[in-house]
Amino acid sequence: MHDVSQEFFGGVFNDKIEGGRAAAKISIHPQGLVAETLEEQRFEIPFGECQLDKGGASGRMIFCRNNDRSITLFCEERGFPKALESLSLGAFSGQLRAIQQKQRGHEKTFWFWLTVGSVMTLIAGVIGYYALIATTQAAVAALPISIDENIGSVAIKSVELHARLDAGHVATKLVNDIVKELEPHSAIKGLNFRIMVVDEPTVNAFALPGGQIVVYTGLIKNAKSAEQLAGVIAHEMAHATLRHGLKGVGQSLGIIAAIQLVTGDVGGLLALSTQLAQESILTSYSRKSETEADLEGARMLHEAGIDPKNMADFFQMLEKLEGDIPDLLAWISTHPQHADRIARIENYQKQLPQKPYRLLELPWEEVQNQLAN
Amino acid sequence: MKHELLCQPAATAIRFSLEQGDELTCEVGAMIAMTKGITVDTTSKSRGGSGGIMKGLKRMFSGENFFLNHFTAQQPNQSLIIGPTMLGDCIHHALSGGSMIVQGSSWVASDSGIQIDTTWQGFSSAFFSGESMFWVKCSGAGNLFLSSYGAIYSVEVDGEYTVDSGHIVAFEDTLQFRIGKAGKSLIGSFLGGEGLVCKFSGRGTLYCQTHNPPSLGKLLGPKLKPR
């Protein structure tokens, strides 16, 4: 035989109670449920009449109503449903199971919508990101070229150019001549290319927005021919003509601007753009920009009648050199994955129509001798 | 302990007349004025109950203060006046053994018969109800004082009842609430300006406020100068 009764703490709703509600002791008897308030009012619901429901703020509260809903007992204690099931000899098994199923249904719906919501947010974020990039690219293309020149002139101030060779030096003349050969074939006209040759052993060259190009003598010495040097210079000129610097700043600013617009802080934008112009342009272009510059450089070489293979050859030479003097190969460190790049240039060249290439008539030997002294 | 609601309903304050030994626990900063024979004791636990640092931290999550102020009358015939932070009404609710789930910042004061705890009402209510992540759960038998932003009104729910998010002050533990959409379609609900609403079911007393602080914030926020 089971226990005669078991007591729980809960409450009762009934119109006879002052305020309609009172706390009560609920006991489960063999015939039904009995609630007793502190004022010793007593309410009974026989098992046969009892309608169960689950709810309350915690979601765990069990409600028992009689047929005409005049009495509602409620209890939140953990052992209550189990005691109810066992003491009523299974009279509530069906009702309790139905309650449980209803709750599971609610949980499923909740998780479904949570998942849908998260996925939608993620998709919106990704689309937003790419839309932003596309917008900045389009916006940059519409800006006048003088902006590139302004940024370039700010950025050049943070470069140390102590050992700059003067304009009359044969090496400077040589680089200038190469630029003149390539300039008619550049993607945009009206860029004012200015060449600075710096006497340092570093094997490096870089371009700033607006067409300023810095070449270190280490790079000239290590190139095997004027055509190889032309390959590197074509690549750097392509950075300027494709306006990679401004696109990079635009993109960083675009993302920061978007974040600041969302958070509502617009004040820092101006200061940031100046800072970015000085710092990020010089560090490196993105990998996508590098590939673009390779291919655009190859196209310029081809148009100028110089074999684009020279650019690939230069990379190959650098690859071999890399083991010997790693410190000097700054150009490689900002231009990674040269094996891929060589393959890409060669592939691109296969697509170009075949034409006879020429050699540049430039005083290559003289420049090398001058630099060697 | 007797109480009197002053200046109702726009800028309500509560005046308590305390006899010797009467105790009242209040939200930090709620005291406006008091007579000489009252001592104030600040702790992170509710009087006579469990508590400590964890309870204090939980209270902070619910939009309440880490600390609680306990006022005790050391002499007869003392008077204490307290008021809420937001401009609005206050109400008195007598608890007799049940529990009341109170929106974070609406709890003002309760006497020593009431335990104050923090409760979690589920993910959806934490993020979409327009209220705090946690709620304050007041249980026991005694007097409870709540505040609202704007005026306050009570509804006896029996069945289902819908309240816009941000308008809930408190509800009895016999009521369950879920987040749902106001209209039939989600987009329609948002276009109608209602968005997500709180849907109550069950039976019990529900207190609502006529205004809601987030709406005021949305109105004022964009007009403030950036720092």
Coordinates of N, CA and C in Angstrom, one line a residue, chain B residues 16-116:
Chain B
F16 N 6.9 56.0 5.1 CA 6.7 54.9 6.0 C 6.7 55.5 7.4
S17 N 5.7 55.0 8.2 CA 5.7 55.3 9.7 C 6.2 54.1 10.4
L18 N 7.4 54.1 11.0 CA 8.0 52.9 11.6 C 7.9 53.0 13.1
E19 N 7.6 51.8 13.7 CA 7.6 51.6 15.1 C 9.0 51.0 15.4
Q20 N 9.3 51.1 16.7 CA 10.6 50.6 17.1 C 10.8 49.1 16.7
G21 N 11.9 48.8 16.0 CA 12.2 47.5 15.6 C 11.7 47.1 14.2
D22 N 10.9 48.0 13.6 CA 10.4 47.8 12.2 C 11.6 47.9 11.2
E23 N 11.6 47.0 10.3 CA 12.7 46.9 9.3 C 12.2 47.0 7.9
L24 N 13.0 47.7 7.1 CA 12.6 47.8 5.6 C 13.9 47.7 4.8
T25 N 13.8 46.9 3.7 CA 14.9 46.8 2.8 C 14.6 47.6 1.6
C26 N 15.6 48.4 1.2 CA 15.3 49.3 0.0 C 16.4 49.2 -1.0
E27 N 16.1 49.6 -2.2 CA 17.0 49.8 -3.3 C 18.0 50.9 -2.9
V28 N 19.3 50.7 -3.3 CA 20.3 51.7 -2.9 C 20.0 53.0 -3.6
G29 N 20.0 54.1 -2.8 CA 19.8 55.4 -3.4 C 18.3 55.8 -3.3
A30 N 17.5 55.0 -2.8 CA 16.0 55.3 -2.8 C 15.6 56.2 -1.7
M31 N 16.4 56.3 -0.6 CA 16.0 57.1 0.5 C 16.1 58.6 0.2
I32 N 15.0 59.3 0.5 CA 14.9 60.8 0.3 C 15.1 61.5 1.6
A33 N 14.4 61.1 2.6 CA 14.5 61.7 3.9 C 14.1 60.8 5.0
M34 N 14.7 61.0 6.3 CA 14.3 60.2 7.4 C 14.5 60.9 8.7
T35 N 13.8 60.4 9.7 CA 14.0 61.0 11.1 C 15.2 60.4 11.7
K36 N 15.5 60.9 12.9 CA 16.8 60.7 13.5 C 17.0 59.2 14.0
G37 N 15.9 58.6 14.4 CA 16.0 57.3 15.1 C 16.1 56.1 14.2
I38 N 16.5 56.3 13.0 CA 16.6 55.1 12.1 C 18.1 54.9 11.7
T39 N 18.5 53.6 11.7 CA 19.9 53.3 11.3 C 19.8 52.6 9.9
V40 N 20.9 52.9 9.2 CA 21.0 52.3 7.9 C 22.1 51.3 7.9
D41 N 21.9 50.2 7.3 CA 22.9 49.1 7.2 C 23.0 48.7 5.8
T42 N 24.2 48.7 5.2 CA 24.3 48.3 3.8 C 25.0 46.9 3.6
T43 N 24.3 46.0 3.0 CA 24.9 44.6 2.8 C 24.5 44.2 1.4
S44 N 25.1 43.0 1.1 CA 24.8 42.4 -0.2 C 23.8 41.3 -0.1
K45 N 23.3 41.1 1.2 CA 22.3 40.0 1.3 C 21.0 40.6 1.8
S46 N 19.9 39.9 1.5 CA 18.6 40.3 2.1 C 18.5 39.9 3.5
R47 N 17.9 40.7 4.3 CA 17.8 40.6 5.7 C 17.2 39.2 6.1
G48 N 17.9 38.5 7.0 CA 17.4 37.3 7.5 C 17.5 36.1 6.6
G49 N 17.9 36.4 5.3 CA 17.9 35.3 4.3 C 19.3 35.0 3.9
S50 N 19.4 34.1 3.0 CA 20.7 33.8 2.4 C 21.2 34.9 1.6
G51 N 22.4 34.9 1.0 CA 22.8 36.0 0.2 C 24.3 36.0 0.0
G52 N 24.9 37.1 0.1 CA 26.3 37.2 -0.1 C 26.6 37.7 -1.5
I53 N 27.9 37.5 -1.8 CA 28.4 38.1 -3.1 C 27.7 37.6 -4.3
M54 N 27.5 36.3 -4.4 CA 26.8 35.8 -5.6 C 25.5 36.4 -5.8
K55 N 24.7 36.5 -4.7 CA 23.4 37.0 -4.8 C 23.5 38.5 -5.3
G56 N 24.5 39.2 -4.8 CA 24.7 40.6 -5.1 C 25.0 40.7 -6.6
L57 N 25.8 39.8 -7.1 CA 26.2 39.9 -8.5 C 25.0 39.6 -9.4
K58 N 24.2 38.6 -9.0 CA 23.0 38.2 -9.7 C 22.0 39.4 -9.8
R59 N 22.0 40.1 -8.6 CA 21.1 41.3 -8.6 C 21.5 42.3 -9.6
M60 N 22.9 42.5 -9.7 CA 23.4 43.5 -10.7 C 23.0 43.1 -12.1
F61 N 23.0 41.8 -12.4 CA 22.5 41.4 -13.8 C 21.1 41.7 -14.0
S62 N 20.3 41.7 -12.9 CA 18.9 42.0 -13.1 C 18.5 43.5 -13.2
G63 N 19.6 44.3 -13.2 CA 19.3 45.7 -13.3 C 19.2 46.4 -11.9
E64 N 19.4 45.6 -10.8 CA 19.3 46.2 -9.5 C 20.8 46.5 -9.0
N65 N 20.9 46.9 -7.8 CA 22.2 47.3 -7.3 C 22.8 46.1 -6.6
F66 N 24.1 46.1 -6.5 CA 24.8 45.0 -5.8 C 24.5 45.0 -4.3
F67 N 24.3 46.2 -3.8 CA 24.1 46.3 -2.4 C 22.6 46.6 -2.1
L68 N 22.2 46.3 -0.9 CA 20.8 46.6 -0.4 C 21.0 47.5 0.8
N69 N 20.1 48.4 1.0 CA 20.1 49.2 2.3 C 19.0 48.7 3.2
H70 N 19.3 48.4 4.4 CA 18.4 48.0 5.4 C 18.1 49.1 6.4
F71 N 16.9 49.6 6.5 CA 16.6 50.6 7.5 C 15.9 50.0 8.7
T72 N 16.4 50.3 9.9 CA 15.8 49.8 11.1 C 15.5 50.9 12.1
A73 N 14.2 50.9 12.5 CA 13.8 52.0 13.5 C 14.3 51.6 14.9
Q74 N 15.1 52.5 15.5 CA 15.6 52.2 16.8 C 14.7 52.8 17.9
Q75 N 13.9 53.7 17.5 CA 13.0 54.4 18.5 C 11.6 54.4 17.9
P76 N 10.6 54.6 18.7 CA 9.2 54.6 18.2 C 8.9 55.9 17.4
N77 N 7.8 55.9 16.6 CA 7.4 57.0 15.8 C 8.4 57.6 14.9
Q78 N 9.0 56.8 14.0 CA 10.0 57.2 13.1 C 9.3 57.4 11.7
S79 N 9.9 58.2 10.9 CA 9.3 58.4 9.5 C 10.4 58.3 8.5
L80 N 10.2 57.6 7.4 CA 11.2 57.4 6.3 C 10.5 57.7 5.0
I81 N 11.1 58.5 4.1 CA 10.5 58.7 2.8 C 11.5 58.2 1.8
I82 N 11.0 57.4 0.9 CA 11.8 56.9 -0.2 C 11.1 57.1 -1.6
G83 N 11.9 57.1 -2.6 CA 11.4 57.3 -4.0 C 12.2 56.6 -5.0
P84 N 11.5 56.3 -6.1 CA 12.3 55.5 -7.2 C 13.1 56.4 -8.0
T85 N 13.9 55.8 -8.9 CA 14.8 56.6 -9.8 C 14.1 57.3 -10.9
M86 N 13.2 56.6 -11.5 CA 12.5 57.1 -12.7 C 11.2 57.9 -12.2
L87 N 10.9 58.8 -13.1 CA 9.7 59.6 -12.8 C 8.5 58.7 -13.0
G88 N 7.6 58.5 -12.0 CA 6.5 57.7 -12.2 C 5.8 57.3 -10.9
D89 N 5.0 56.3 -11.0 CA 4.2 55.9 -9.9 C 4.8 54.8 -9.0
C90 N 4.3 54.6 -7.8 CA 4.7 53.5 -7.0 C 3.4 52.8 -6.5
I91 N 3.5 51.5 -6.3 CA 2.4 50.7 -5.7 C 2.8 49.9 -4.6
H92 N 1.8 49.5 -3.8 CA 2.0 48.6 -2.7 C 1.4 47.2 -3.1
H93 N 2.1 46.1 -2.9 CA 1.5 44.8 -3.1 C 1.8 44.0 -1.9
A94 N 0.7 43.4 -1.4 CA 0.9 42.5 -0.2 C 1.0 41.1 -0.7
L95 N 2.2 40.5 -0.3 CA 2.4 39.1 -0.7 C 2.0 38.2 0.5
S96 N 1.3 37.1 0.1 CA 0.9 36.2 1.2 C 1.4 34.8 0.9
G97 N 2.6 34.6 0.8 CA 3.1 33.2 0.6 C 3.5 32.9 -0.8
G98 N 3.0 33.7 -1.8 CA 3.4 33.4 -3.2 C 4.6 34.1 -3.6
S99 N 4.8 34.2 -4.9 CA 6.0 35.0 -5.4 C 5.6 36.0 -6.4
M100 N 6.4 37.0 -6.6 CA 6.1 38.0 -7.6 C 7.4 38.1 -8.4
I101 N 7.3 38.1 -9.7 CA 8.5 38.3 -10.6 C 8.5 39.8 -11.0
V102 N 9.5 40.5 -10.6 CA 9.6 41.9 -10.8 C 10.6 42.3 -11.8
Q103 N 10.3 43.2 -12.7 CA 11.2 43.6 -13.7 C 12.4 44.4 -13.1
G104 N 13.6 44.1 -13.6 CA 14.8 44.6 -13.0 C 14.8 45.8 -12.1
S105 N 14.5 47.0 -12.7 CA 14.6 48.2 -12.0 C 13.4 48.6 -11.2
S106 N 12.3 47.8 -11.2 CA 11.1 48.2 -10.6 C 10.9 48.0 -9.1
W107 N 11.8 47.1 -8.6 CA 11.7 46.9 -7.1 C 12.3 48.1 -6.4
V108 N 11.5 48.6 -5.4 CA 11.9 49.7 -4.6 C 12.2 49.3 -3.2
A109 N 11.3 48.6 -2.6 CA 11.5 48.3 -1.2 C 10.6 47.1 -0.8
S110 N 11.0 46.4 0.3 CA 10.1 45.3 0.8 C 10.4 45.2 2.3
D111 N 9.5 44.6 3.0 CA 9.8 44.5 4.5 C 10.5 43.1 4.7
S112 N 10.8 42.9 6.0 CA 11.7 41.8 6.3 C 11.1 40.4 6.0
G113 N 9.8 40.3 5.8 CA 9.2 39.0 5.5 C 9.4 38.6 4.1
I114 N 10.0 39.4 3.3 CA 10.1 39.0 1.8 C 11.6 38.7 1.4
Q115 N 11.7 37.6 0.8 CA 13.0 37.2 0.3 C 13.2 37.8 -1.1
I116 N 14.4 38.3 -1.4 CA 14.7 38.9 -2.7 C 15.7 38.0 -3.4

